[in-house]
Each structure stands twice: as C-alpha cells, then as structure tokens.
mmCIF file of C-alpha atoms in Angstrom:
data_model
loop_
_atom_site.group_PDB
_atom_site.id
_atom_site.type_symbol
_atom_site.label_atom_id
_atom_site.label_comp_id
_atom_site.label_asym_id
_atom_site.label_seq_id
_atom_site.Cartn_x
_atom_site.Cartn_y
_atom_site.Cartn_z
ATOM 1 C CA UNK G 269 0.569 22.715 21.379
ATOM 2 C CA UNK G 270 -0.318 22.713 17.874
ATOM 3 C CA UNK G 271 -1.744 19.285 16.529
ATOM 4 C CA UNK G 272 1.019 17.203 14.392
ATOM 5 C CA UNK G 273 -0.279 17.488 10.551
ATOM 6 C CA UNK G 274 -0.508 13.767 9.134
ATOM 7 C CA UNK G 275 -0.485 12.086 5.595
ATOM 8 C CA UNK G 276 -2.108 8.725 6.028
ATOM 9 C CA UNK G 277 -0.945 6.518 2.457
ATOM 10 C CA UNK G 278 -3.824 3.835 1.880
ATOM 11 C CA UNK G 279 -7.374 4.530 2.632
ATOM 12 C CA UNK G 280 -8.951 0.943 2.278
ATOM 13 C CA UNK G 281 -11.687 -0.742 4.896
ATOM 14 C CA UNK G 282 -8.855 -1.012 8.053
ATOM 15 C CA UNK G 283 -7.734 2.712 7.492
ATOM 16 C CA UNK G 284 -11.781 4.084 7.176
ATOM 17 C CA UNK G 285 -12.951 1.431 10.323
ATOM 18 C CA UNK G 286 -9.853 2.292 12.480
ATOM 19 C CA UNK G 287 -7.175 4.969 11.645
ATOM 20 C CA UNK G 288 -9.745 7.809 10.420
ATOM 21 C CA UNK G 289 -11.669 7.259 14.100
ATOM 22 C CA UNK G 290 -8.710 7.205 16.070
ATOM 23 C CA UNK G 291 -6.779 9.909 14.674
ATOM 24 C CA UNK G 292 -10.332 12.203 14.867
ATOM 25 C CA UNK G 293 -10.108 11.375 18.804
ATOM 26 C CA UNK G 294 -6.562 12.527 19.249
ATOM 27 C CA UNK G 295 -5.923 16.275 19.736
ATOM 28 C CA UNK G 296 -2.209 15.935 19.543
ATOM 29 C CA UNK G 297 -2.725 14.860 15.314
ATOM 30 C CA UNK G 298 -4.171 16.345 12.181
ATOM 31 C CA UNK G 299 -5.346 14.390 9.667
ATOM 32 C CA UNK G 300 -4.689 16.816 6.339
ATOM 33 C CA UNK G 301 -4.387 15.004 3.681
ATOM 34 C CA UNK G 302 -5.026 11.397 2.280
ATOM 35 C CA UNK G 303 -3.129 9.383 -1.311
ATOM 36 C CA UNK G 304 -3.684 6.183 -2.607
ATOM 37 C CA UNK G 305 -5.575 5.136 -5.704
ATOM 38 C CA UNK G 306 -9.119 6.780 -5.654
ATOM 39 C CA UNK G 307 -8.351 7.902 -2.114
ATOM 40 C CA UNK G 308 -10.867 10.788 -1.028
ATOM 41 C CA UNK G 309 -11.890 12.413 2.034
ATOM 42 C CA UNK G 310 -14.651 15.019 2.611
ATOM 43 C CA UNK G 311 -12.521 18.056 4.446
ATOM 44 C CA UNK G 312 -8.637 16.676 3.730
ATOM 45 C CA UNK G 313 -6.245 17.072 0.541
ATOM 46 C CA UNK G 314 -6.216 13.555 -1.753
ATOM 47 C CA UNK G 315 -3.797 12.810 -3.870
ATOM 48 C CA UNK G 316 -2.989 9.833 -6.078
ATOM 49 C CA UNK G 317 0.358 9.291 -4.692
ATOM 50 C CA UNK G 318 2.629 9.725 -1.866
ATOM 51 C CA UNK G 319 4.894 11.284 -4.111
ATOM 52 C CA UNK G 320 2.244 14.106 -4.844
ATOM 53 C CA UNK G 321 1.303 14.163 -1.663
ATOM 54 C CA UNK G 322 4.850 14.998 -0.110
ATOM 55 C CA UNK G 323 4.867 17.248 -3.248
ATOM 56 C CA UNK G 324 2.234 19.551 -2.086
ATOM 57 C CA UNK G 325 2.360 19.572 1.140
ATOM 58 C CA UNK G 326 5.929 19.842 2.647
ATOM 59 C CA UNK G 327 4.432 21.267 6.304
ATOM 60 C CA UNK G 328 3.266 17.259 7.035
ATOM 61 C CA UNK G 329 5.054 16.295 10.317
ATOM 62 C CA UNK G 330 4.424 12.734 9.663
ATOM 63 C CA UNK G 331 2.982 10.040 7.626
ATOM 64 C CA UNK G 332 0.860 6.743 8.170
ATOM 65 C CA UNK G 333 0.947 3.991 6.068
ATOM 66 C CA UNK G 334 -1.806 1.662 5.861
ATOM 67 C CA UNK G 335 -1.367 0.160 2.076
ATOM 68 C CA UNK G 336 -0.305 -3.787 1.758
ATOM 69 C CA UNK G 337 2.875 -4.940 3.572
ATOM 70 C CA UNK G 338 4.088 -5.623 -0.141
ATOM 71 C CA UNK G 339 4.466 -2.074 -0.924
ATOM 72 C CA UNK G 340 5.320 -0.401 2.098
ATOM 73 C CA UNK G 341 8.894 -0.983 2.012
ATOM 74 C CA UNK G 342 9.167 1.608 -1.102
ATOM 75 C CA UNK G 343 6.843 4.105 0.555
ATOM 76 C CA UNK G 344 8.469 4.189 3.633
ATOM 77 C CA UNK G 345 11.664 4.683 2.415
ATOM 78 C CA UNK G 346 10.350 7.120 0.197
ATOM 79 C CA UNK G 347 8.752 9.324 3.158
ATOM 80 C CA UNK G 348 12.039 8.846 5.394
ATOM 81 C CA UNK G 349 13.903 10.396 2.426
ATOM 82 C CA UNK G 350 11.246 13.490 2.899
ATOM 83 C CA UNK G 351 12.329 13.884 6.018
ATOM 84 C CA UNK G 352 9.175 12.385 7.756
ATOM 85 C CA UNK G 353 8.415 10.400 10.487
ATOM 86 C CA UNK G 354 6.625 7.024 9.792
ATOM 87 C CA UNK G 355 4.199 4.945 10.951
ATOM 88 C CA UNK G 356 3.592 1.299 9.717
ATOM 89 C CA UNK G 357 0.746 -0.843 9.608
ATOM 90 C CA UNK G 358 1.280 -4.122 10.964
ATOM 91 C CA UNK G 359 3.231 -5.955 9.526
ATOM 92 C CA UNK G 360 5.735 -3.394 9.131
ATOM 93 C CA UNK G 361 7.031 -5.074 5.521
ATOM 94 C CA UNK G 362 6.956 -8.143 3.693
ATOM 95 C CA UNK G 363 10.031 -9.183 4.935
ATOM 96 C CA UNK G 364 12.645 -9.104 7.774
ATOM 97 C CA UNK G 365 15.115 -7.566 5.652
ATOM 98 C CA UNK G 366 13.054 -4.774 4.474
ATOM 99 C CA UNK G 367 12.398 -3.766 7.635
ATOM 100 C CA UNK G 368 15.765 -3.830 9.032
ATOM 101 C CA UNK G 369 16.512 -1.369 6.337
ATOM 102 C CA UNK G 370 14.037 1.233 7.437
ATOM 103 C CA UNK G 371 15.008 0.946 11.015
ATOM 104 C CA UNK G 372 18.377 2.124 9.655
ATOM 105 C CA UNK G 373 17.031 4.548 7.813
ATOM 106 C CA UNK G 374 14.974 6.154 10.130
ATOM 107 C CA UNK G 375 18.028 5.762 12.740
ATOM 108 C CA UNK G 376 20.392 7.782 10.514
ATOM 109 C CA UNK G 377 18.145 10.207 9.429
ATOM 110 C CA UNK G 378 17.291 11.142 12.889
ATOM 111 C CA UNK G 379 13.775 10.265 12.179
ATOM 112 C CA UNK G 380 10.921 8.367 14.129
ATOM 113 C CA UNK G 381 10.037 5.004 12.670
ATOM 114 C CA UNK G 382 6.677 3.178 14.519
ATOM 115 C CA UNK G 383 5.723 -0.345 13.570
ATOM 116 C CA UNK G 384 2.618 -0.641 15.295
ATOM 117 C CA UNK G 385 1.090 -3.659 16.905
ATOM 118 C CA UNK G 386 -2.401 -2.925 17.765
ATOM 119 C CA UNK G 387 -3.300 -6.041 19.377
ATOM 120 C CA UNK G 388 -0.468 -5.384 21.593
ATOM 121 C CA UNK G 389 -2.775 -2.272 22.892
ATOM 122 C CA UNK G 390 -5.894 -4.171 23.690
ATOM 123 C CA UNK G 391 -6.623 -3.489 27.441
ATOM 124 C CA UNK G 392 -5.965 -7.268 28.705
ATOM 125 C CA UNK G 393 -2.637 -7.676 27.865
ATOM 126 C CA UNK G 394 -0.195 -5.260 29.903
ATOM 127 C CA UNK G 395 -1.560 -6.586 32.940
ATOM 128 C CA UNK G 396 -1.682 -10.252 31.890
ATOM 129 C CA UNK G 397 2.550 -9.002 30.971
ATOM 130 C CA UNK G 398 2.926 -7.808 34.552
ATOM 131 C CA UNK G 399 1.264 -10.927 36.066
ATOM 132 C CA UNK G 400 3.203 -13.691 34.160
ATOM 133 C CA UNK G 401 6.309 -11.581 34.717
ATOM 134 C CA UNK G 402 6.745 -13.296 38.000
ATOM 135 C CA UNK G 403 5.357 -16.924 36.754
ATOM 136 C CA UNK G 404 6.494 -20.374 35.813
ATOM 137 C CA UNK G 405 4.770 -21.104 32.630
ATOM 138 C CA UNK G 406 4.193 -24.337 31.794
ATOM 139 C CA UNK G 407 2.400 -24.509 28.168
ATOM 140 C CA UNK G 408 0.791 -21.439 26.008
ATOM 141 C CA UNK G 409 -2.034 -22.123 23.573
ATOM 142 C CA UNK G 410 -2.611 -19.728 20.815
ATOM 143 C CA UNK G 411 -6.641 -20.533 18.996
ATOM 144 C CA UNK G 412 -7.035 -17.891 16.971
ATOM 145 C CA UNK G 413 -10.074 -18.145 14.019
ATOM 146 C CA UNK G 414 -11.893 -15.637 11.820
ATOM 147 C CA UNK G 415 -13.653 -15.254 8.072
ATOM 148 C CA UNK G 416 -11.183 -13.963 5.560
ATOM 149 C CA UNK G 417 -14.714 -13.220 3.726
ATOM 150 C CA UNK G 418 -15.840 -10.518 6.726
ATOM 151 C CA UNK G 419 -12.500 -9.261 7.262
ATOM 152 C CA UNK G 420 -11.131 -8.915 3.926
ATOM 153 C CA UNK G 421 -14.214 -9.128 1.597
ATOM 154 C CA UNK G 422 -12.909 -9.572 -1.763
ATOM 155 C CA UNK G 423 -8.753 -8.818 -1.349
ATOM 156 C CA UNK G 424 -7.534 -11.004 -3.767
ATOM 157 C CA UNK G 425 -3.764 -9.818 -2.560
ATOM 158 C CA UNK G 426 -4.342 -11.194 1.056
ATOM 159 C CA UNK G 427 -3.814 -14.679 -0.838
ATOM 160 C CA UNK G 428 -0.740 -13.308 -3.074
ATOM 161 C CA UNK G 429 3.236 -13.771 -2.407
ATOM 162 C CA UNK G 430 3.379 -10.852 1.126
ATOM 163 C CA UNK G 431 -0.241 -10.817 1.260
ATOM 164 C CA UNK G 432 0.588 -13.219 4.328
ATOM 165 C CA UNK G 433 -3.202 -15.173 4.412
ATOM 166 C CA UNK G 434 -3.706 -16.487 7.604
ATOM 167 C CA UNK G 435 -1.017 -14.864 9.336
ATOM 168 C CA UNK G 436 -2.496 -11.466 8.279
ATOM 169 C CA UNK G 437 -4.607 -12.205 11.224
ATOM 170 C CA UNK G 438 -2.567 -14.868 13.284
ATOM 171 C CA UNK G 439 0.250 -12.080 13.055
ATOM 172 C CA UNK G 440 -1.881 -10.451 15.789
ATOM 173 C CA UNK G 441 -1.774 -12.881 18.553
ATOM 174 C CA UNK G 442 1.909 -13.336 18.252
ATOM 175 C CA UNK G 443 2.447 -9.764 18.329
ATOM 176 C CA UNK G 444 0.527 -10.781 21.878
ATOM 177 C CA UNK G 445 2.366 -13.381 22.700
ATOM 178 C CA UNK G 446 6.213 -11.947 22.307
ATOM 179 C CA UNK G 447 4.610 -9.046 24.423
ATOM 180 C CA UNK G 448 3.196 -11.221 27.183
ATOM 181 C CA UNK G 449 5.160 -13.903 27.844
ATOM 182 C CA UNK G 450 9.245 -13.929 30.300
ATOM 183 C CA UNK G 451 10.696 -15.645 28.164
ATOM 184 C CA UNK G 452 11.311 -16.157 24.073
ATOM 185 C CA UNK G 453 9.893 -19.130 21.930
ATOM 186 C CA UNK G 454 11.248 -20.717 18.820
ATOM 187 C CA UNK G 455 9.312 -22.828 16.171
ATOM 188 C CA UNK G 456 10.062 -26.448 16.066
ATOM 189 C CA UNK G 457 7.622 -27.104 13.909
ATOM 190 C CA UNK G 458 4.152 -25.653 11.223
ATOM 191 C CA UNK G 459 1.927 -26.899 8.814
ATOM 192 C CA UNK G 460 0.749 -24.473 6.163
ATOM 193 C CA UNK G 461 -2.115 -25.330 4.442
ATOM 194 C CA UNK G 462 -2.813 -23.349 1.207
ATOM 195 C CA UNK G 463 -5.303 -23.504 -1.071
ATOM 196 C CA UNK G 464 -4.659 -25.120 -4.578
ATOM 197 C CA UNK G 465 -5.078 -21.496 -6.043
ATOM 198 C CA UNK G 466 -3.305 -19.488 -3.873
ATOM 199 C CA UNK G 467 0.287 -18.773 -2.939
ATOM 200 C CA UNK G 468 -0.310 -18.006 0.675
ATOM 201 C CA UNK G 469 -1.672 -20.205 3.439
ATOM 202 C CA UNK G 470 -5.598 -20.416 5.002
ATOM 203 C CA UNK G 471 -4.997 -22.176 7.783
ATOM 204 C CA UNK G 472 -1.370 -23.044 10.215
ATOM 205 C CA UNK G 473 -0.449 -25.323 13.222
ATOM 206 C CA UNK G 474 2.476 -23.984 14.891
ATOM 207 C CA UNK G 475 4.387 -25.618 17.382
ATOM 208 C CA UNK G 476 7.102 -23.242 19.049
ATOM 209 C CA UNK G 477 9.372 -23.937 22.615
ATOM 210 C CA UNK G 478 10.481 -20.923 24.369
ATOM 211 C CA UNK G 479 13.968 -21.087 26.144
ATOM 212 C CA UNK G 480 13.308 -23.197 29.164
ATOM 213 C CA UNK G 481 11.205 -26.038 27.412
ATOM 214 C CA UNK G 482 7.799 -25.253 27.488
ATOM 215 C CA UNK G 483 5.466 -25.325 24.509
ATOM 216 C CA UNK G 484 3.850 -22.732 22.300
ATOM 217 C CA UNK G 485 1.252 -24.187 20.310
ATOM 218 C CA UNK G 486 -0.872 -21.910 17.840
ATOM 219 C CA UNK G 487 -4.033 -23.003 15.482
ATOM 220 C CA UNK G 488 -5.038 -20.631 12.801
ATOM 221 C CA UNK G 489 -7.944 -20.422 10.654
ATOM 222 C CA UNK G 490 -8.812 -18.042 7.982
ATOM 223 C CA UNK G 491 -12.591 -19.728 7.601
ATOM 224 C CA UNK G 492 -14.351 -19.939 11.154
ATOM 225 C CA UNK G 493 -17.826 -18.957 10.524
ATOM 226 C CA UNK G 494 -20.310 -17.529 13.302
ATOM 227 C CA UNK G 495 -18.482 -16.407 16.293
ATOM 228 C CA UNK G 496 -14.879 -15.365 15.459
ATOM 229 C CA UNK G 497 -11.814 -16.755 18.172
ATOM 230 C CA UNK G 498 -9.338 -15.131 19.225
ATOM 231 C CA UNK G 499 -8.184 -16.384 22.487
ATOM 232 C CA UNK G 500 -4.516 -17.215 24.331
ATOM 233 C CA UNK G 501 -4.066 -19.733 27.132
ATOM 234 C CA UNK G 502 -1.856 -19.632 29.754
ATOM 235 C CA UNK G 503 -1.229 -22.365 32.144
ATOM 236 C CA UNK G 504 1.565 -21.436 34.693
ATOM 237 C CA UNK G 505 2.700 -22.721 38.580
ATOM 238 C CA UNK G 506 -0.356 -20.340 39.715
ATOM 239 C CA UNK G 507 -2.792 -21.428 37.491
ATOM 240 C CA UNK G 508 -4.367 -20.176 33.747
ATOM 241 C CA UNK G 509 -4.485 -17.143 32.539
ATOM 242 C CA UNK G 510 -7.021 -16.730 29.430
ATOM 243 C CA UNK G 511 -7.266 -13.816 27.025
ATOM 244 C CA UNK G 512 -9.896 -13.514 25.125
ATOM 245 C CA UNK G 513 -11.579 -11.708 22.396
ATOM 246 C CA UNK G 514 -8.375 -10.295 20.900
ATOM 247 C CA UNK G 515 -7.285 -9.798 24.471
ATOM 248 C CA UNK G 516 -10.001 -7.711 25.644
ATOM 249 C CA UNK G 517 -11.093 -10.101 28.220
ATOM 250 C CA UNK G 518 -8.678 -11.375 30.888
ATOM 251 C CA UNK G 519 -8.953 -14.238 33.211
ATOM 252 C CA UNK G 520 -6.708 -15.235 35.981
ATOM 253 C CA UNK G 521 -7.069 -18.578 37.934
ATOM 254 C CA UNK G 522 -10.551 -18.598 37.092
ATOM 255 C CA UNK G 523 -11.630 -15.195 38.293
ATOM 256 C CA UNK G 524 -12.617 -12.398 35.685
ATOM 257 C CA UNK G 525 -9.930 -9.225 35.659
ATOM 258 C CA UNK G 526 -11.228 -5.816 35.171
ATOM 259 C CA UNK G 527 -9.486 -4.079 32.462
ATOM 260 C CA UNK G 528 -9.751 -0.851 30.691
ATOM 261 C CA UNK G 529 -12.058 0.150 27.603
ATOM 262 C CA UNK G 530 -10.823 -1.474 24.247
ATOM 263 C CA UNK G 531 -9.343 1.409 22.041
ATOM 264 C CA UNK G 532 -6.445 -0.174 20.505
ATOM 265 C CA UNK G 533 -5.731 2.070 17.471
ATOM 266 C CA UNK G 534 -6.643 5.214 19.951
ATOM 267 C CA UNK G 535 -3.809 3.760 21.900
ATOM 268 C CA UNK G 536 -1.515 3.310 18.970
ATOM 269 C CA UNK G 537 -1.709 7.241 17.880
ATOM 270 C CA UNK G 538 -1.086 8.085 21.472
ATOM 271 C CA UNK G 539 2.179 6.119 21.185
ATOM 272 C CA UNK G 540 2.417 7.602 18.049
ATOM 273 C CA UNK G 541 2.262 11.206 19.300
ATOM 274 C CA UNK G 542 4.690 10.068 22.203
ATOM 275 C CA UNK G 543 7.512 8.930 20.020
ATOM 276 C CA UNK G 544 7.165 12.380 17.383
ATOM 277 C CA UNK G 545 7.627 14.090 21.081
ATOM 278 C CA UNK G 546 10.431 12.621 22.252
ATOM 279 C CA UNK G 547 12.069 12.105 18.799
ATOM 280 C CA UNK G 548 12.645 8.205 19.473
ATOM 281 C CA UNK G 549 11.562 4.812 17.381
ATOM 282 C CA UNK G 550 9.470 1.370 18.265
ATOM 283 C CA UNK G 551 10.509 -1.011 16.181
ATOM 284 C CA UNK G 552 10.004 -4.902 17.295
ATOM 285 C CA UNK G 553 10.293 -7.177 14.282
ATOM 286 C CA UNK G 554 9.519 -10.659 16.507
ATOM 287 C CA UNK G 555 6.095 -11.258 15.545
ATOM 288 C CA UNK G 556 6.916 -11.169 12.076
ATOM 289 C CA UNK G 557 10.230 -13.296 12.647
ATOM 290 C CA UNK G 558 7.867 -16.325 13.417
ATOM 291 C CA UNK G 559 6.222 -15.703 10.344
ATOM 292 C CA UNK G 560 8.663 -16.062 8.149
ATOM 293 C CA UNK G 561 10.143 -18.663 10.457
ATOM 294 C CA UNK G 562 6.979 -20.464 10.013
ATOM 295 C CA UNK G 563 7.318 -20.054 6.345
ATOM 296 C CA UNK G 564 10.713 -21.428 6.192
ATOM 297 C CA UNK G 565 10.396 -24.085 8.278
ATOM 298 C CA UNK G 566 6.832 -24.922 7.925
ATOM 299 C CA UNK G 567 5.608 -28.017 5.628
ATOM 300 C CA UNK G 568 3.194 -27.073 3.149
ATOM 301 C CA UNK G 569 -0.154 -29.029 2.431
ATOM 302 C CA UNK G 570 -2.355 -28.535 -0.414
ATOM 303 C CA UNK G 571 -6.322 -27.983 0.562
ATOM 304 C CA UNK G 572 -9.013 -27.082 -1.181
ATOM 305 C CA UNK G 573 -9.512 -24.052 -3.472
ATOM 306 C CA UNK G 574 -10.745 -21.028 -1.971
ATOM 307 C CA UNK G 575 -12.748 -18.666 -4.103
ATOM 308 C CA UNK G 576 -14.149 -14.625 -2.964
ATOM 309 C CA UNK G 577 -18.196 -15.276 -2.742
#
C-alpha cells in the first residue's frame, strides 16, 4: 500500500524530538511537507501557513498538528474544512468546548479526528489496565515532577492564558490515570499555585474521589531539579501497583513486570495509520476535563515569580 502523505503544522522542539522520528519509522506515512513560522525541513515542502500548505498540496491524506493548544482549535477546523483527517497534539484544544466542536466536525464530515495521548502508549500501562480491571482499589497517588526550564526552555506561552503550565505536563499522567483505572474520579478539591507573573499555574495538589469512595490524590511540579518524577501508585485488595518513569516501568505487589520497549509516539502514528484505515475517530476529552475542572474549582495561591534563565 502506498504510504499516507502527511502535513505536520508546528515544527518546534516536541515535533523535531518526537513526531519527525516516529513518523520516519512508520512505512504506512509520508512526511511531505511541513508550515509554521520559519518551519523548514531538508527533503519536505515548508510553508508559512497551513493555509499555503493545503494550498499547494491538495494530494495530503492527512495533517498533524503540533502548534500550542491555543491555536489549534482554528487549524483544525481549518484542515477538516479541506477535507483532511487530523491529528492533535495533546491537549487536543484549550478548552472542552473547542474540542467538542471538532469532534462534530470531523463526525459530519466523515472525517478522522485523533487526539492523541502519548503517555497513554508507554509500554506499562495496558497491562497495569488489564490487571486493575479485576481489582478493588483502595487509594491512587499521582507524583508527577519535572523542569519547565529542560522541557520547555524559554516558552514564554507555556505560562500564558491555554498555555496550561503545570498541567502541560501533569496532563500526561491523567491521560494515565482515566486509562488505567475501573472506575471514574471527580475533583473535590486543587490548589493552583501561580507565579506572581504568570497567568497559569507552576505547581497543583489535586484531590479527586472516583465513584465508589476512594481517593485520587495528584502533586505537580513544574521545578523538580535533578532526576525528573513521574510515577503513579496504586494500592488495591491485592496489593500496589507502581508505574514509573512516565509508565515505562511497572511494578506489581512488589515484583518487577516485564513490559515492551518505550516508543510512545511510534505507537501513536500506528494508531494513527489504524484510524485513516478504517475511517473511524479517538477522541477522549477526560484528561483535559480535570483540567479545567481543576481550574474551576481549584483555589489559587500566589508564589513566587518565575523568570526563563
């Protein structure tokens, strides 16, 4: 079968460190042609624009966006209107609403519409899914810490109204969590604390219940130095189960699980590839609903300025 021709929109440090690798690896997809502001690839078509880009060349099957979630909304909607396929960089949009939108969109038009998870594709998690699936769990524990400054060296708009700050990353493990877990959780209660000169938060303390009483507690942090954590805890009626490193580690009961080879963005252009096949759409807007739940329900505390080195 011929390889899938794709536009990828965005071509900042997650697109180059992720997307360009994975969709190189997959024979199923063509990466043709790039657009953004100074995007340029040795080999593929730039362009300045998505506009320019659907412009001149109408034979792209589909299009990846990896730009800010505050713009995405337009682009998307812009490339369903084209007639092409989409895939979304988590989050999918700045808000619920926006999102909703382009699910319809995408539905009507007959079109696929992928909001991708990647974290949900790290190799611990669908068995750690299958093995709580027949567990009492008794209390989850979310610890997830890294360096804005390593991550996101210098992207002022991380801090900015959709930029989402800490739950840029934190969005991750709950994108984990709704995947992992029986049953659903609800926030109770958060504490967003956000620097005097920003508008979005550095650090959160969620506390969520899921639907038979037991809690969901999550502690984010946008300045852990050294060693970065990202790590879930499970206790349940047949003991803890602990994912680590992004959930690329798994431990039952005590005793290490062997799990396959990390390759989450790989994984996500396979799905990608499967839902062009078939025709169909992956949409799941939960993680982000406990962002913005945590944003409307969370109280806000005012920390310390927080300045790019």
């Amino acid at each position: 079968m011929t390889a899938r021709k794709i536009g990828l929109v965005g071509l900042g440090k997650i697109a180059r460190d992720q997307h360009l690798p994975a969709l190189a690896a997959n024979p199923d997809l063509e990466l043709v042609a790039v657009a953004g502001h100074g995007a340029s690839l040795d080999g593929v078509d730039g362009f300045a624009s998505l506009s320019a880009m659907l412009a001149a060349r109408p034979d792209l099957d589909a299009i990846t966006l990896c730009t800010p979630p505050g713009v995405r909304h337009a682009l998307a909607a812009e490339a369903l209107a084209a007639g092409k396929p989409v895939m979304l960089e988590k989050p999918p949009g700045a808000t619920l609403g926006e999102v909703e939108l382009l699910a319809r969109q995408a539905e009507s038009a007959g079109l696929t519409l992928f909001a991708s998870w990647h974290s949900r594709h790290a190799p611990g998690v669908a068995p750690a899914r299958e093995w709580l699936a027949g567990r009492e769990i008794h209390r989850v524990q979310i610890v997830w810490k890294e360096d804005v400054r390593v991550w996101h060296p210098g992207q002022e708009w991380i801090f900015e109204p959709a930029g989402m700050g800490v739950f840029d990353p934190g969005i991750n493990a709950l994108s984990i969590v709704t995947a992992i877990l029986p049953r659903p959780f609800f926030l109770r209660d958060a504490l967003l604390q956000v620097p005097a000169n920003r508008q979005a938060p550095i650090a959160a303390q969620l506390r969520f219940m899921d639907t038979a009483g037991a809690p969901v507690e999550a502690d984010l942090d946008f300045l852990q130095t050294g060693p970065q954590t990202w790590d879930i805890y499970v206790e349940t009626d047949a003991g803890r189960l602990t994912l680590t490193k992004g959930g690329s580690e798994l431990t039952i009961a005590g005793e290490s699980v062997p799990v396959g080879p990390a390759g989450e963005y790989p994984a996500l252009y396979a799905r990608f590839a499967e839902l062009l096949d078939s025709g169909a759409s992956d949409v799941d807007p939960a993680p982000l609903r406990h962002v913005a739940d945590a944003c409307l329900l969370g109280r806000r505390e005012a920390v310390a300025s927080f300045h790019f080195p």
